[in-house]
Structures are given as C-alpha cells and as structure tokens.
Coordinates of C-alpha atoms and ligand atoms in Angstrom, one line a residue:
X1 CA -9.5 -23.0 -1.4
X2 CA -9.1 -19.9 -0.4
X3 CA -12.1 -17.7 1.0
X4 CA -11.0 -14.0 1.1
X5 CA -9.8 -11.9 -2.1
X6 CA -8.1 -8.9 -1.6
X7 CA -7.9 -5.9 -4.6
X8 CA -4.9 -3.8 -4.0
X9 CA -4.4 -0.5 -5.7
X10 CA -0.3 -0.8 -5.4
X11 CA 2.8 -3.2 -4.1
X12 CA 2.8 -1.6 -1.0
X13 CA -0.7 -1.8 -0.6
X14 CA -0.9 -5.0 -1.1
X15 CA 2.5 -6.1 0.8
X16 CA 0.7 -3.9 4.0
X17 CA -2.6 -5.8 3.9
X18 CA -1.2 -9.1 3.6
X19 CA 0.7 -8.2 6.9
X20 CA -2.4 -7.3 8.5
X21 CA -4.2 -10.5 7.3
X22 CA -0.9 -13.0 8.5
X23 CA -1.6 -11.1 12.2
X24 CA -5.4 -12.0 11.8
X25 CA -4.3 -15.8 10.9
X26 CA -5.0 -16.1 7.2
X27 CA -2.3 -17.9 5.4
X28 CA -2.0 -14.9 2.7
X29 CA -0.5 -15.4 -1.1
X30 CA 0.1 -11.9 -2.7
X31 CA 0.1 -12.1 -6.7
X32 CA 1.0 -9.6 -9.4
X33 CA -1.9 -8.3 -11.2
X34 CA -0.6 -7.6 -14.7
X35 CA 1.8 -11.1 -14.2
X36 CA 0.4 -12.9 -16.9
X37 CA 0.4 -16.3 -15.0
X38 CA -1.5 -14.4 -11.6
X39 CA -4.3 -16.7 -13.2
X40 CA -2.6 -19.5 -12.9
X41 CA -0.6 -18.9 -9.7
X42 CA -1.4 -21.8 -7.4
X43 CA -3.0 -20.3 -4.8
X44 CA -4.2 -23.7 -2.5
X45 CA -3.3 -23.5 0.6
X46 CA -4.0 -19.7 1.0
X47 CA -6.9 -18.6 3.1
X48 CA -6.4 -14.9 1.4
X49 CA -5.2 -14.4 -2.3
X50 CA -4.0 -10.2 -2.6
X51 CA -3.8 -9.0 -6.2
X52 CA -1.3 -6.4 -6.4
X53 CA -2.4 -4.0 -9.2
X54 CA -0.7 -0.7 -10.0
X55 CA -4.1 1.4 -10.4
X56 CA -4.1 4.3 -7.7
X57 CA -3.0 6.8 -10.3
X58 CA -4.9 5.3 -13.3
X59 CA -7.9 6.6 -14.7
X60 CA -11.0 5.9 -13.8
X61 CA -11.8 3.3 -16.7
X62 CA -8.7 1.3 -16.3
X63 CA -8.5 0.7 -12.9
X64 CA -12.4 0.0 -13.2
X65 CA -11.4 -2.5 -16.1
X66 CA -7.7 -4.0 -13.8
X67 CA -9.9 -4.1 -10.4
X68 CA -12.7 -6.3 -12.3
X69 CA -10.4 -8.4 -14.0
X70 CA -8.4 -8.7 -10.7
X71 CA -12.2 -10.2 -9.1
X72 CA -12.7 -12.8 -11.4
X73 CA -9.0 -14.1 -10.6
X74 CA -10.0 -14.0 -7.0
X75 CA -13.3 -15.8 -8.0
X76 CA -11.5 -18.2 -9.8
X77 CA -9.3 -18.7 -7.1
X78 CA -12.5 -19.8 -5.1
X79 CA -12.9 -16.1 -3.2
X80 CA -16.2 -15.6 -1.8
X81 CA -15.2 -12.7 0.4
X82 CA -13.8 -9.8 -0.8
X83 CA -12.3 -6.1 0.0
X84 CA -10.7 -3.4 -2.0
X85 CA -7.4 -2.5 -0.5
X86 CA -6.5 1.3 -1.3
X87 CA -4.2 3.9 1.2
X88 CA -4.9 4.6 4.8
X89 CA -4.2 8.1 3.1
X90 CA -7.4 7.9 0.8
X91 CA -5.2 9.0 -2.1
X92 CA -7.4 9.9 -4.6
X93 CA -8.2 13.4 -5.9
X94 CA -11.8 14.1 -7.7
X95 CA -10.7 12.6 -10.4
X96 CA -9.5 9.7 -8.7
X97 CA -11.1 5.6 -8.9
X98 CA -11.4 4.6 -5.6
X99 CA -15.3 5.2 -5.6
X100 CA -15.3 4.0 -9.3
X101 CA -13.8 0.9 -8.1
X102 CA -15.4 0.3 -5.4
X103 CA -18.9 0.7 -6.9
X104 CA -18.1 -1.5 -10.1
X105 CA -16.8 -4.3 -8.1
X106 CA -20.1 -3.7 -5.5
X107 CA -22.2 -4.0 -8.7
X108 CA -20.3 -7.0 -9.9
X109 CA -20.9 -8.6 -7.1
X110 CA -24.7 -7.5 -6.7
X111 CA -24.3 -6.5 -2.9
X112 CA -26.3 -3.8 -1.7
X113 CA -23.9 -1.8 0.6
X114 CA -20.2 -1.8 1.9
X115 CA -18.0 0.5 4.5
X116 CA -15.1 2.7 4.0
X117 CA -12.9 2.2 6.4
X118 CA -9.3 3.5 5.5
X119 CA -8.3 4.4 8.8
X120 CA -4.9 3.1 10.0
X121 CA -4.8 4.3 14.0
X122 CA -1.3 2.2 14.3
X123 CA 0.4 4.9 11.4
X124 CA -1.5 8.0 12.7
X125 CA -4.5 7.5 10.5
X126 CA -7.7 8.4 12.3
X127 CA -11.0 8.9 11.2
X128 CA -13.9 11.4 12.9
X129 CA -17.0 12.4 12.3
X130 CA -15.7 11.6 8.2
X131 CA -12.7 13.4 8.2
X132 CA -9.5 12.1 8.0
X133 CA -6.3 12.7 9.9
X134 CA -2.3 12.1 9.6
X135 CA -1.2 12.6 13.1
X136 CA -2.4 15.3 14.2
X137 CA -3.0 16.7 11.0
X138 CA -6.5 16.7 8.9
X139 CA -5.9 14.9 5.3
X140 CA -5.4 18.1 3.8
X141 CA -3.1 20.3 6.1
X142 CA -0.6 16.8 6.3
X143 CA 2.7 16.4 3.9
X144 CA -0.5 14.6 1.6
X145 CA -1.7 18.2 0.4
X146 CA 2.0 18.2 -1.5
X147 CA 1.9 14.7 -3.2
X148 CA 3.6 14.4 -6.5
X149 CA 0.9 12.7 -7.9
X150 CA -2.4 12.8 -5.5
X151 CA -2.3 16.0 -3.8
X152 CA -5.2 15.9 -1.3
X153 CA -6.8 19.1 -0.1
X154 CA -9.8 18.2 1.4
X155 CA -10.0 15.5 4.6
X156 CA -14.0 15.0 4.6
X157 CA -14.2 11.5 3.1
X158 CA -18.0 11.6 2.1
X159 CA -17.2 14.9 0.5
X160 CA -14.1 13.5 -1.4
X161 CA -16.3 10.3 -2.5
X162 CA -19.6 12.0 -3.5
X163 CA -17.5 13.2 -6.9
X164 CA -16.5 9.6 -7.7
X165 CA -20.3 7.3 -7.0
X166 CA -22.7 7.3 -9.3
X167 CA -25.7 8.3 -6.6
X168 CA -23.5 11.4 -5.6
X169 CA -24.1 12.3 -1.6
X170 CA -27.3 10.5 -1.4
X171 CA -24.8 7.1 -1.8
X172 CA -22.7 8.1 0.9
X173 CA -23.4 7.8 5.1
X174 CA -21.6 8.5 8.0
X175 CA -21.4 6.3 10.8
X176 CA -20.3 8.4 13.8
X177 CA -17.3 7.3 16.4
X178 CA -20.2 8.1 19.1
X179 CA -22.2 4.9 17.5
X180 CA -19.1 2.6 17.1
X181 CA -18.3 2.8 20.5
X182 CA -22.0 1.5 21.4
X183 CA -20.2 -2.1 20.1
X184 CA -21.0 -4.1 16.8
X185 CA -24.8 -5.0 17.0
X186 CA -25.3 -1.2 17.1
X187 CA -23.1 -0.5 14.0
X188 CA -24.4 -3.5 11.8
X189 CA -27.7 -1.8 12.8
X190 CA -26.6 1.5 11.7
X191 CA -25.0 0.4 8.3
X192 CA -28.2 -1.7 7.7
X193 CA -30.6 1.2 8.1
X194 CA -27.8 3.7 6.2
X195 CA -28.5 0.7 3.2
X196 CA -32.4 0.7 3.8
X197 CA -32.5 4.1 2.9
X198 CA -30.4 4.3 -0.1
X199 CA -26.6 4.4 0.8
X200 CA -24.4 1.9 -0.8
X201 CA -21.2 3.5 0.9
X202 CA -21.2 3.9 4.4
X203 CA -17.9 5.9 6.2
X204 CA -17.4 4.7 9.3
X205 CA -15.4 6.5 12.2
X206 CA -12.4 4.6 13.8
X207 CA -9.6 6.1 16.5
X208 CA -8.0 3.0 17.7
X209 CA -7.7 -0.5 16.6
X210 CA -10.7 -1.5 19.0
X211 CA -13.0 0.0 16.6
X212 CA -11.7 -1.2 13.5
X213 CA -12.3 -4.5 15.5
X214 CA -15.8 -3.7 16.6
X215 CA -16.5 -2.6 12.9
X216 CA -14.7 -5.8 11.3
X217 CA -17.4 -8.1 13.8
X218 CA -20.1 -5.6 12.9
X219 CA -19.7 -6.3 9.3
X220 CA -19.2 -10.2 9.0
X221 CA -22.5 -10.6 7.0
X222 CA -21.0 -8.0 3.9
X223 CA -19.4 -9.9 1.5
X224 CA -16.9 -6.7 0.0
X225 CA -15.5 -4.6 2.7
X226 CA -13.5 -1.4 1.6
X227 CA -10.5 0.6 3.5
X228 CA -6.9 0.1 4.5
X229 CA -4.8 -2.1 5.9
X230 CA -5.7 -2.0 9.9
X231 CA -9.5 -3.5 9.3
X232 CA -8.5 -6.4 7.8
X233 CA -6.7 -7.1 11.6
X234 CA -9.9 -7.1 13.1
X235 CA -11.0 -10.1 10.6
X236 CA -10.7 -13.7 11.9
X237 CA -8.3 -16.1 9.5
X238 CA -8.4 -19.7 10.4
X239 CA -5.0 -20.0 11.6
X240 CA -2.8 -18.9 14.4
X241 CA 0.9 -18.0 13.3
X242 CA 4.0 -17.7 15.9
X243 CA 6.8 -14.9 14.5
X244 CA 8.5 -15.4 11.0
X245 CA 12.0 -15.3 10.7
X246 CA 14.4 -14.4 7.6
X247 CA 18.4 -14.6 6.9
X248 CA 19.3 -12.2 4.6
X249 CA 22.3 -13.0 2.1
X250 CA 25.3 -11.1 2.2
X251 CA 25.6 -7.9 -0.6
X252 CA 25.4 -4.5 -0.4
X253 CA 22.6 -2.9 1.5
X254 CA 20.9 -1.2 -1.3
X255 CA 18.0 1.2 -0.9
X256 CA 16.1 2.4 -4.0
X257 CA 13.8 5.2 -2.5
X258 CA 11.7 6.8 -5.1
X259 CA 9.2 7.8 -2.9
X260 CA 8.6 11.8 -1.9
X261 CA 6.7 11.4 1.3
X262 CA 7.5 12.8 4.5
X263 CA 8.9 9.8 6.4
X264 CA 11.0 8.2 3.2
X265 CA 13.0 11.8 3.0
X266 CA 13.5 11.4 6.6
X267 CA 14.8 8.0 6.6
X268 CA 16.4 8.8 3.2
X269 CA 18.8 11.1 5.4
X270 CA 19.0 9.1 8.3
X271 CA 20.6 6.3 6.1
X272 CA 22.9 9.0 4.8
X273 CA 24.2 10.4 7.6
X274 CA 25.2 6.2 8.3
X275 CA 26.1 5.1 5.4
X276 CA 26.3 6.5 1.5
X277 CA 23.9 7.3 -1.7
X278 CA 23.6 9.1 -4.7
X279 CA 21.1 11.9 -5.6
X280 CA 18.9 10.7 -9.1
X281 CA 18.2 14.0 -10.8
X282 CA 15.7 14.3 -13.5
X283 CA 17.9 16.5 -15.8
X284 CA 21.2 14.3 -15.6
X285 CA 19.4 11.4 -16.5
X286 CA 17.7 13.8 -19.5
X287 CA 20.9 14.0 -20.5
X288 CA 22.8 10.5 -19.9
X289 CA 20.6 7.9 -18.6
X290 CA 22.7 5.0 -18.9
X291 CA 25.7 7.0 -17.9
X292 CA 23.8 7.7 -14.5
X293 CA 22.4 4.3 -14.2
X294 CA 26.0 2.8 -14.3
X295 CA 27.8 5.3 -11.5
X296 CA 24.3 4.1 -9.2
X297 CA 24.9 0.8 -9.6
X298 CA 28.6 0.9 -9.5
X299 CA 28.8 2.9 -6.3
X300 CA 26.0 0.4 -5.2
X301 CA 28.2 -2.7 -5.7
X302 CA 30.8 -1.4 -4.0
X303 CA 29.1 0.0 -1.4
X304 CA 30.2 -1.0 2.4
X305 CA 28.5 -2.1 5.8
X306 CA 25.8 0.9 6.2
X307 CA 23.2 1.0 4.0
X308 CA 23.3 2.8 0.3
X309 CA 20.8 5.0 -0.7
X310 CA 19.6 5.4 -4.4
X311 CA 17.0 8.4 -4.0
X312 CA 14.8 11.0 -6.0
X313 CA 14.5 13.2 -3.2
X314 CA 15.8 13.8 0.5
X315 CA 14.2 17.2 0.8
X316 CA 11.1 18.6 -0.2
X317 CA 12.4 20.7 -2.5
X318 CA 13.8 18.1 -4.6
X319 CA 10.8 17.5 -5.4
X320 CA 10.0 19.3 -8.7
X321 CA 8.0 17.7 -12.3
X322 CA 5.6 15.7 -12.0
X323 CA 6.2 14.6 -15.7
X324 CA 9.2 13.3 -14.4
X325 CA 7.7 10.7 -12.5
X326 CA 8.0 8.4 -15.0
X327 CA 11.9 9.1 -16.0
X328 CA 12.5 8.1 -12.0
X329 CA 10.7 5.4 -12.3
X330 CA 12.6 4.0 -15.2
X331 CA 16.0 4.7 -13.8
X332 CA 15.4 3.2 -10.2
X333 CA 14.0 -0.2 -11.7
X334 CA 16.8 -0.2 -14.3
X335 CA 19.3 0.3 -11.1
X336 CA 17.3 -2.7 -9.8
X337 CA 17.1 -4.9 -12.7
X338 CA 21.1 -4.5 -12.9
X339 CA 22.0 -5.1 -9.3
X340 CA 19.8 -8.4 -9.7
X341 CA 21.6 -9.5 -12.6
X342 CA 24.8 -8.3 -10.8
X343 CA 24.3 -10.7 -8.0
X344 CA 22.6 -8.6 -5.5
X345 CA 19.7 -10.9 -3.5
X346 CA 18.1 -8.0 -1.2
X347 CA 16.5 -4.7 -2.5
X348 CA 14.9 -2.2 -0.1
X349 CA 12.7 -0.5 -2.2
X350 CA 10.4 3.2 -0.9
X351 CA 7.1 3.9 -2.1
X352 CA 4.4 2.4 -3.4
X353 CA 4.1 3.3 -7.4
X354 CA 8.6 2.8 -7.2
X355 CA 7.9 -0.5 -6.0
X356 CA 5.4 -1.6 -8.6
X357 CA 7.6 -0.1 -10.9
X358 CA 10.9 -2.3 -9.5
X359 CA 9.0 -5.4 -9.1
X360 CA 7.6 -5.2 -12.9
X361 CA 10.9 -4.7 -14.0
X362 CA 12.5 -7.1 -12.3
X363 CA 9.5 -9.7 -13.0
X364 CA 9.4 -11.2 -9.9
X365 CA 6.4 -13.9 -9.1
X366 CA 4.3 -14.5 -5.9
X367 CA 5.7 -13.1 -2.9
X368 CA 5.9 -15.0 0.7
X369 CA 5.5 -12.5 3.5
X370 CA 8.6 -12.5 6.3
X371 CA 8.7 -10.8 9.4
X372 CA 7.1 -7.4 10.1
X373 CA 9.7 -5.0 10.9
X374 CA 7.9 -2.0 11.5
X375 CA 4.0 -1.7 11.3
X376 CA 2.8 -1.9 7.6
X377 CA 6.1 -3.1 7.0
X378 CA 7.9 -6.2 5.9
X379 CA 10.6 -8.7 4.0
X380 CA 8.9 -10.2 1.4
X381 CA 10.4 -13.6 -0.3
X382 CA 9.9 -14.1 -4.0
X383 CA 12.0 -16.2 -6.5
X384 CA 13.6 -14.8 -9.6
X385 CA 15.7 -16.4 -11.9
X386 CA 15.4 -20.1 -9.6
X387 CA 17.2 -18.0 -6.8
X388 CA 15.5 -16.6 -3.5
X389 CA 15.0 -12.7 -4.0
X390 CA 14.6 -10.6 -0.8
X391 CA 12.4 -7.6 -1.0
X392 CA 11.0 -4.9 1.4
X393 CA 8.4 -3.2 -0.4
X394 CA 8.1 0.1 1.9
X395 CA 5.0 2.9 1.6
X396 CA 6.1 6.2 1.3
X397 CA 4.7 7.2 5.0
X398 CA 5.4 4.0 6.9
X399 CA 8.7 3.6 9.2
X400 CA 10.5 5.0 12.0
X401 CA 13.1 7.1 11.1
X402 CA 15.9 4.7 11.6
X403 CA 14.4 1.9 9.2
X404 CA 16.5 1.8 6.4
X405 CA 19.3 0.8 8.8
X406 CA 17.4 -1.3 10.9
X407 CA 16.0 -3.1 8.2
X408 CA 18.9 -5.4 7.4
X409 CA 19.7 -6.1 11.0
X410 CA 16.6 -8.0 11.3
X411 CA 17.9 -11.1 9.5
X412 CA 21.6 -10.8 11.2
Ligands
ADP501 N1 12.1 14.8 -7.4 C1 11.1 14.3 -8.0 N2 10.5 14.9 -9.1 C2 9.4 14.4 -9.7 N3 8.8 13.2 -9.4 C3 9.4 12.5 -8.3 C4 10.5 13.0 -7.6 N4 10.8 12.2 -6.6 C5 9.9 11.2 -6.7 N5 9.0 11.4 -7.7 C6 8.0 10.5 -8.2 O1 6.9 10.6 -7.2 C7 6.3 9.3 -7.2 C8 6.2 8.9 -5.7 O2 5.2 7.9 -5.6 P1 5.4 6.6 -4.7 O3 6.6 5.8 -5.2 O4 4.1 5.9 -4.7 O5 5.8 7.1 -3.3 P2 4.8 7.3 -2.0 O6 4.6 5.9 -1.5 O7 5.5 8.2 -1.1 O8 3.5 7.8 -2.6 C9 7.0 8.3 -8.0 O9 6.4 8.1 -9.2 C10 8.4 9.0 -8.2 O10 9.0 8.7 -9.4
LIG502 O1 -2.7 2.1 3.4 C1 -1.5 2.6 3.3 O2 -1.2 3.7 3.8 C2 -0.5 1.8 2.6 O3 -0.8 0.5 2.5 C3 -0.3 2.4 1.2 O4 -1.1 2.0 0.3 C4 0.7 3.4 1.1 O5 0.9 3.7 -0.3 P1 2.2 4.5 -0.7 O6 2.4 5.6 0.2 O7 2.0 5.0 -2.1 O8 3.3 3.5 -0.6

C-alpha cells in the first residue's frame, strides 16, 4: 500500500517529483488525473502514488474541486502522507490556486499547519528571507516576469500568498535561513510555535539541498507538506535504487517544444543549429491547420540523425497571444497523436501545460520513470496502444542547453 500521495499541478510537475522521490527510495507510480481509470490504476507496490493534474492555470474552483478529487484517489490508494506538488517557480499570479489548494486540501485533511517550500537550489531556485530567486535573479526581475500565462512580478512568497488564504497575512510565517541552519529540532520548534499562534502556512528559507534536508527531518510529524520538487529529496522512501537504464527504439528524434521559457528557446536553437525543425505560427495554422499539421509531421518522419524540432517559439519575440495558447496546444498534440499512429515510439515533449496537452491527446496511462538525464529531468515509459511509448516530459526551465541532443544519446 502505498504511504505517500503526491498532488501535482502539471505533467512535468509531476514527472520532476517523482524523480525526486525514486532518488529518496520510494518506488513512485505517476497517474493521470482526468484518466478516467486513475481510480482504478493499480497502484500496489508503489510507496508514492503522483497525480498528475493539469490545474496551474485553472481557476481557483476547479483546481480546488481536481486537487480534492485527486486526495481521495490518493486516500483510496491507502495515502496517509501527502504534499501538493506545484513549480519551483511559484507560478501563480493573485489570482492564482496554489494557496486555494493548499488550504482546501489542509482543511480536508483537518491538519493544523503545513510549509511552503518551493525552492529547487539544484535549478537555481533559492529562497531568502521569503523571496524567491531564479539564479541570480529575484522571481520577478527573472524570464518568469514574461510568462505567457503566469507572469510573476513580485518574488516575496508570503506577499504573493496572503491574496490566495482565507486568514490573509495573519495565515502566513516566515521561517528565516538564519533558523534553518540552527538544524531540524529548531525549525519543527519554529513551525510549531508559527502554528500556536495562528499560521497555517509557514514559508521556509532554503539555499542548498542541506536545508531542504534539514526542513524535510524537521517536518516528519506534518502529514501534508507543500513546495517543489527538491524537498521531497530530503524525504526517506523505503527503498534504495541503483541507476535505471532505457533503450530507446529507432525513429526520428522528434521534439515538440511548446514551451516559451528561457531555457526551452535556448535548447530550441541549439537543436537547430544540429539538426532541423519547423516554426508553428499561430496565424498559418488560423488559416490551414491540417495543412500545417501534415508538412510537421511529414518533415518529422523524414527527419535524419539530429534531432527535429517542432516549436512555438525560439526567441522571445515569438512569443505573442496569449489566446493563442490553446491553438498551439492543439496543433503540437495533433503532431503527436499522428507521429504515434505513424509509428514513432519516442516523443521529447517542452513544457509543462504542452505536455499535459500531448499526453491527453495521446491517452497514454501510468508512466514508469527511466533514468534522470538532467536534474528534474527524465524518460518516462508508458504503454499506448499494447506497445512501449517513450516520453521525456521536459519543464520549460529545466536542461542544459545541449539537452534536446543529448537526450536521445542516453539510451544508445
Ligand atoms: N508564440 C506563442 N504565442 C502564444 N502562446 C504561446 C507561444 N508559444 C508558446 N505558447 C503557449 O505558452 C504556453 C507555455 O506553457 P508551458 O507549455 O507550460 O511551458 P513552460 O513549461 O515553459 O511554462 C503553452 O500553452 C503554449 O501553447
Ligand atoms: O517545480 C518545477 O519547476 C517543475 O517541476 C515545474 O513544475 C515546471 O513547470 P513548467 O515550467 O510549466 O514545465
């Protein structure tokens, strides 16, 4: 039975955390939220079950409404631990769920207090004194400020969440770096006298993986944790797992990159400059859809040894509509659901809301995790149509530069 349920607000989300929990020895099953057998997906054997939902961009009620359906799955799954998985990036203007969520699923379980921890200190996400930072950037002077869909312009993360709880400020504490670095009995002290007086959500500092670790061993008596990817690291899983190891089939070396963020557009032209692509522009498809579809997959199939690149945008000012979002979307899962049919057995697909999109489309069901290639980052195996189905499920921000050639070299 499994112990630890994990809500993920997208694919990539949920492909990173069950990275992070396979490091930390749970034996992790990720399922599809809106799959309508992820009740029924036979999850014995798994220490941690991962719901994948598609709810960072969704208002506030749905993803409420997705994130508690997605508990009692985990429940019925025989969870008794649980955390909500949203981005190391805190993606989520004032309109956005994440405090929603977290506070509905808080209440459902009738636990007094959690921690926010989204920092990822292996992909430049820090957190100080509550504020958030990309590098060497704060939240909102990072490529973030300029997302399509969650532009963030503010980096204080008690500030950003005091909008979205019910108790406003009063609901929110900070647990300083200079406190975490005093070791776990002094933070578990520190969150249990932020809860005595009134806080149900407390922000904890983190710079390096030592203090997600110290704040993962300070928190072993909360039953819902909250944050990114790099806490659950810190957690100890029953198991201890050597490397995983993956052939990949033979076929063109697609890449479907719908993702705008920094990194993607530079590995978007990396893989150019190696191998080829095509450029998916929102008015050509306005005007022939199919038409467009057909010359991507086409020029896919008979694509050569580098990789090939099917991508929204390369620079940032490709990026233009929001609106058209959507109408991306479409195209690059129709491209998918095509080279599937066509034959094709390995998809690298950028950003998180593309890859929920693909992976829908293509109707894929649970996914095994394979080897990490970069951190955040990994093959996953799922079965479509009784045949193995290769997928790398990439966030926008995660990768070295090189990835989308390296990528298939890993299973050479
Ligand atoms: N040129 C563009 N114009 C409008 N929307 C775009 C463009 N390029 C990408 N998008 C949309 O931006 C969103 C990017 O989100 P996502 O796939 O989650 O990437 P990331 O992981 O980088 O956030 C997608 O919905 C995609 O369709
Ligand atoms: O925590 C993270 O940064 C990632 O796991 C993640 O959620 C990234 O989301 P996308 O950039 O939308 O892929």
């Amino acid at each position: 039975m499994a112990t630890l349920g994990v809500i993920a607000d997208d694919l990539t989300g949920a492909t990173d955390i069950a990275i992070a929990l396979t490091s930390a020895g749970y034996r992790t099953t990720v399922v599809l939220g809106d799959d309508p057998n992820a009740g029924a997906v036979d999850t014995d054997g798994a220490d941690a079950v991962v719901v994948a939902l598609k709810s960072r961009t969704a208002p506030v009620r749905e993803a409420v409404a997705d994130s508690l359906n997605a508990l009692e799955t985990l429940r019925a799954a025989g969870c008794e631990r649980f955390y909500v998985k949203y981005c190391s990036t805190f993606d989520s203007t004032p309109d956005g769920n994440i405090g929603p969520v977290c506070e509905a699923v808080l209440e459902a379980l009738g636990e007094p207090v959690t921690v926010i921890a989204p920092a990822f200190p292996a992909n430049g996400r820090t957190v100080y004194r509550g504020h958030l930072f990309v590098g060497d950037d704060p939240l909102d002077e990072s490529s973030m400020r300029h997302h399509p869909l969650t532009p963030m312009t503010d980096s204080s993360l008690p500030r950003l969440l005091a909008p979205q709880v019910s108790g406003g400020a009063d609901d929110i504490a900070l647990v300083p770096w200079q406190v975490v670095v005093r070791g776990a009995d002094t933070v578990r002290s520190a969150i249990d006298a932020a809860a005595a007086s009134g806080a149900r959500f407390v922000v904890v500092d983190a710079l390096d993986d030592a203090d997600l670790d110290t704040l993962a061993e300070a928190t072993d008596h909360l039953r819902l944790l909250t944050g990114g990817s790099a806490l659950a690291q810190g957690l100890r899983g029953p198991r201890d797992f050597g490397p995983s190891r993956i052939t990949l089939p033979e076929g063109p070396r697609v890449v479907l990159a719908g993702s705008a963020s920094r990194a993607t557009q530079g590995q978007v032209r990396h893989a150019l400059a190696d191998g080829d692509g095509i450029h998916l522009v929102p008015a050509d498809l306005r005007a022939d859809f199919d038409g467009v579809v057909s010359t991507a997959v086409e020029r896919a199939l008979g694509s050569g040894e580098g990789p090939f690149v099917v991508y929204a945008t390369s620079a940032p000012e490709h990026v233009g509509d929001t609106a058209d979002a959507p109408l991306i979307e479409d195209a690059l899962s129709e491209i998918a659901a095509r080279l599937v049919a066509a034959g094709v057995r390995a998809l690298l697909v950028a950003g998180g809301e593309t890859s929920g999109a693909v992976v829908r489309r293509l109707g894929v069901g649970p996914l095994a995790l394979g080897p990490e290639v970069d951190p955040g980052v990994a093959w996953m195996l799922g079965r479509k149509d009784g045949a193995d189905l290769h997928l790398m499920l990439k966030s926008g921000n995660f990768g070295g530069e090189d990835l989308f050639v390296r990528a298939w070299e890993e299973g050479e």
